[in-house]
Amino acid sequence: MPRPLGELENSVMTRVWKWNRPVTVREVLEDLQQERSIAYTTVMTVLDNLHQKGWVRREAEGRAYRYEAVSTRAAYAAALMNDAWSQSDNAAAALVAFFGMMSEEQRRALRDAVRIVEGTTEAVTRPAAEAAGEENAAGGLPDTAAAADVSETGGQNPGSAHGGAGR
């Protein structure tokens, strides 16, 4: 199971996920500087750490690197939920409590997701169907496939299924 991202790691990964393309340290830096004062070397260190942890892969471009997400935000969220659920000694009670915290819209999305996984998509709402077909940054797999990839690796870091460090 991946450890939850720290605040700065999450800020960086949010941009990498949102842009859904290889990014440079400079691009992330310039966007982050709209919210806070931050040094180039700090962003470079965070991206290097995310690479070492298996969250991003990088490719050399001249003297710099371009970084790309290994998995989607949806797969990351799924891995966190899976880990939290596995911590319970009563899975059914944990699910009931979790469902009780959900809004009606979230419960509808959950029902749609179950239909997608079970292969009965005829009653699925359009937003859920679109989310299931979303391409991830790692190579065009649907989010449901990326989430399954995470669960098949026992909740490991999404990068570990693709040769990442998984720390």
Coordinates of C-alpha atoms in Angstrom, one line a residue:
M1 CA 0.0 0.0 0.0
P2 CA 1.3 3.4 -0.9
R3 CA 1.8 5.8 2.0
P4 CA -0.4 8.8 1.6
L5 CA 1.3 11.6 -0.3
G6 CA 2.6 14.5 1.8
E7 CA 1.2 18.0 1.2
L8 CA 3.9 19.1 -1.3
E9 CA 4.0 15.7 -3.0
N10 CA 0.2 15.9 -3.4
S11 CA 0.4 19.4 -4.9
V12 CA 3.0 18.2 -7.4
M13 CA 1.2 15.0 -8.3
T14 CA -2.1 17.0 -8.7
R15 CA -0.5 18.9 -11.5
V16 CA 1.1 15.8 -13.1
W17 CA -2.3 14.0 -13.0
K18 CA -4.3 17.1 -14.2
W19 CA -2.0 17.8 -17.1
N20 CA -1.9 14.1 -18.1
R21 CA 1.4 14.5 -20.1
P22 CA 5.1 14.5 -19.3
V23 CA 6.0 17.7 -17.4
T24 CA 9.2 19.5 -16.5
V25 CA 10.3 20.7 -13.1
R26 CA 10.1 24.3 -14.5
E27 CA 6.4 23.8 -15.5
V28 CA 5.5 22.5 -12.1
L29 CA 7.5 25.2 -10.4
E30 CA 5.8 28.0 -12.3
D31 CA 2.4 26.7 -11.5
L32 CA 3.1 26.1 -7.8
Q33 CA 4.6 29.6 -7.6
Q34 CA 1.1 31.0 -8.3
E35 CA 0.1 29.6 -4.8
R36 CA 3.3 29.8 -2.8
S37 CA 6.9 30.8 -2.7
I38 CA 9.0 27.7 -3.6
A39 CA 12.5 27.0 -5.0
Y40 CA 13.3 25.2 -8.2
T41 CA 15.5 22.7 -6.2
T42 CA 12.6 21.9 -3.9
V43 CA 10.3 20.9 -6.8
M44 CA 13.2 19.0 -8.4
T45 CA 13.8 17.1 -5.1
V46 CA 10.0 16.3 -4.7
L47 CA 9.8 15.0 -8.3
D48 CA 13.0 12.9 -7.8
N49 CA 11.5 11.5 -4.6
L50 CA 8.2 10.7 -6.4
H51 CA 10.3 9.0 -9.0
Q52 CA 12.2 7.0 -6.4
K53 CA 8.9 6.0 -4.8
G54 CA 7.5 4.8 -8.1
W55 CA 4.8 7.5 -8.5
V56 CA 6.3 9.0 -11.7
R57 CA 8.6 7.8 -14.4
R58 CA 11.1 10.1 -16.1
E59 CA 12.8 10.5 -19.4
A60 CA 15.8 12.6 -20.1
E61 CA 15.4 15.6 -22.3
G62 CA 18.7 17.4 -22.7
R63 CA 20.0 18.1 -19.3
A64 CA 16.6 17.9 -17.6
Y65 CA 13.9 15.3 -17.2
R66 CA 10.2 15.1 -18.2
Y67 CA 8.1 13.4 -15.5
E68 CA 4.9 11.4 -16.2
A69 CA 2.5 9.7 -13.7
V70 CA 2.8 6.0 -13.5
S71 CA -0.9 5.6 -12.5
T72 CA -4.0 7.7 -12.1
R73 CA -5.4 9.7 -9.2
A74 CA -8.3 7.3 -9.2
A75 CA -6.0 4.3 -8.8
Y76 CA -4.2 6.1 -5.9
A77 CA -7.5 6.9 -4.2
A78 CA -8.6 3.2 -4.7
A79 CA -5.3 2.0 -3.1
L80 CA -5.8 4.3 -0.1
M81 CA -9.4 3.1 0.3
N82 CA -8.3 -0.5 0.0
D83 CA -5.7 0.0 2.7
A84 CA -8.0 1.8 5.0
W85 CA -10.6 -1.0 4.6
S86 CA -8.1 -3.7 5.2
Q87 CA -7.2 -2.1 8.5
S88 CA -10.7 -3.0 9.9
D89 CA -11.4 -6.1 11.8
N90 CA -15.0 -6.0 10.6
A91 CA -15.0 -5.2 6.9
A92 CA -18.8 -5.1 6.6
A93 CA -19.2 -2.7 9.5
A94 CA -16.5 -0.5 8.0
L95 CA -18.3 -0.4 4.7
V96 CA -21.6 0.4 6.3
A97 CA -20.0 3.3 8.2
F98 CA -18.3 4.5 5.1
F99 CA -21.5 4.3 3.0
G100 CA -23.2 6.3 5.7
M101 CA -20.8 9.1 5.3
M102 CA -21.4 9.3 1.5
S103 CA -23.6 11.8 -0.2
E104 CA -26.4 10.6 -2.4
E105 CA -24.3 11.5 -5.5
Q106 CA -21.4 9.4 -4.1
R107 CA -23.7 6.4 -3.4
R108 CA -25.1 6.7 -7.0
A109 CA -21.5 6.7 -8.3
L110 CA -20.8 3.7 -6.2
R111 CA -23.8 1.8 -7.5
D112 CA -22.6 2.7 -11.1
A113 CA -19.1 1.5 -10.3
V114 CA -20.4 -1.9 -9.1
R115 CA -22.5 -2.2 -12.3
I116 CA -19.4 -1.5 -14.4
V117 CA -17.3 -4.1 -12.5
E118 CA -20.1 -6.7 -12.7
G119 CA -20.5 -5.9 -16.4
T120 CA -24.1 -4.7 -16.2
T121 CA -23.6 -1.2 -17.5
E122 CA -27.0 -0.6 -19.1
A123 CA -28.2 1.5 -16.1
V124 CA -25.0 3.4 -15.6
T125 CA -25.1 7.2 -15.5
R126 CA -23.1 9.0 -18.2
P127 CA -20.5 10.5 -15.8
A128 CA -19.7 7.1 -14.3
A129 CA -19.4 5.5 -17.8
E130 CA -17.1 8.3 -18.9
A131 CA -14.9 7.9 -15.8
A132 CA -14.6 4.2 -16.5
G133 CA -13.4 4.9 -20.0
E134 CA -11.0 7.7 -19.0
E135 CA -7.4 7.1 -20.1
N136 CA -4.7 7.3 -17.5
A137 CA -1.4 9.0 -17.9
A138 CA 0.5 5.7 -17.9
G139 CA -0.6 4.4 -21.2
G140 CA -4.2 4.5 -21.9
L141 CA -5.7 2.0 -19.5
P142 CA -9.1 2.8 -18.2
D143 CA -9.2 3.9 -14.6
T144 CA -11.0 0.7 -13.7
A145 CA -8.1 -1.3 -15.1
A146 CA -5.6 0.8 -13.3
A147 CA -7.6 0.4 -10.1
A148 CA -7.7 -3.4 -10.7
D149 CA -3.9 -3.3 -11.3
V150 CA -3.5 -1.7 -7.9
S151 CA -5.7 -4.2 -6.1
E152 CA -4.1 -7.2 -7.9
T153 CA -0.7 -6.1 -6.5
G154 CA -2.1 -6.3 -3.0
G155 CA -2.6 -2.6 -2.7
Q156 CA 1.0 -1.8 -3.5
N157 CA 2.1 1.6 -4.8
P158 CA 0.6 1.9 -8.3
G159 CA 4.2 2.3 -9.6
S160 CA 5.3 -1.0 -8.1
A161 CA 3.2 -3.0 -10.6
H162 CA 5.2 -1.3 -13.3
G163 CA 8.6 -1.8 -11.8
G164 CA 8.6 1.2 -9.5
A165 CA 10.2 1.2 -6.1
G166 CA 6.9 1.0 -4.2
R167 CA 8.3 2.5 -1.0

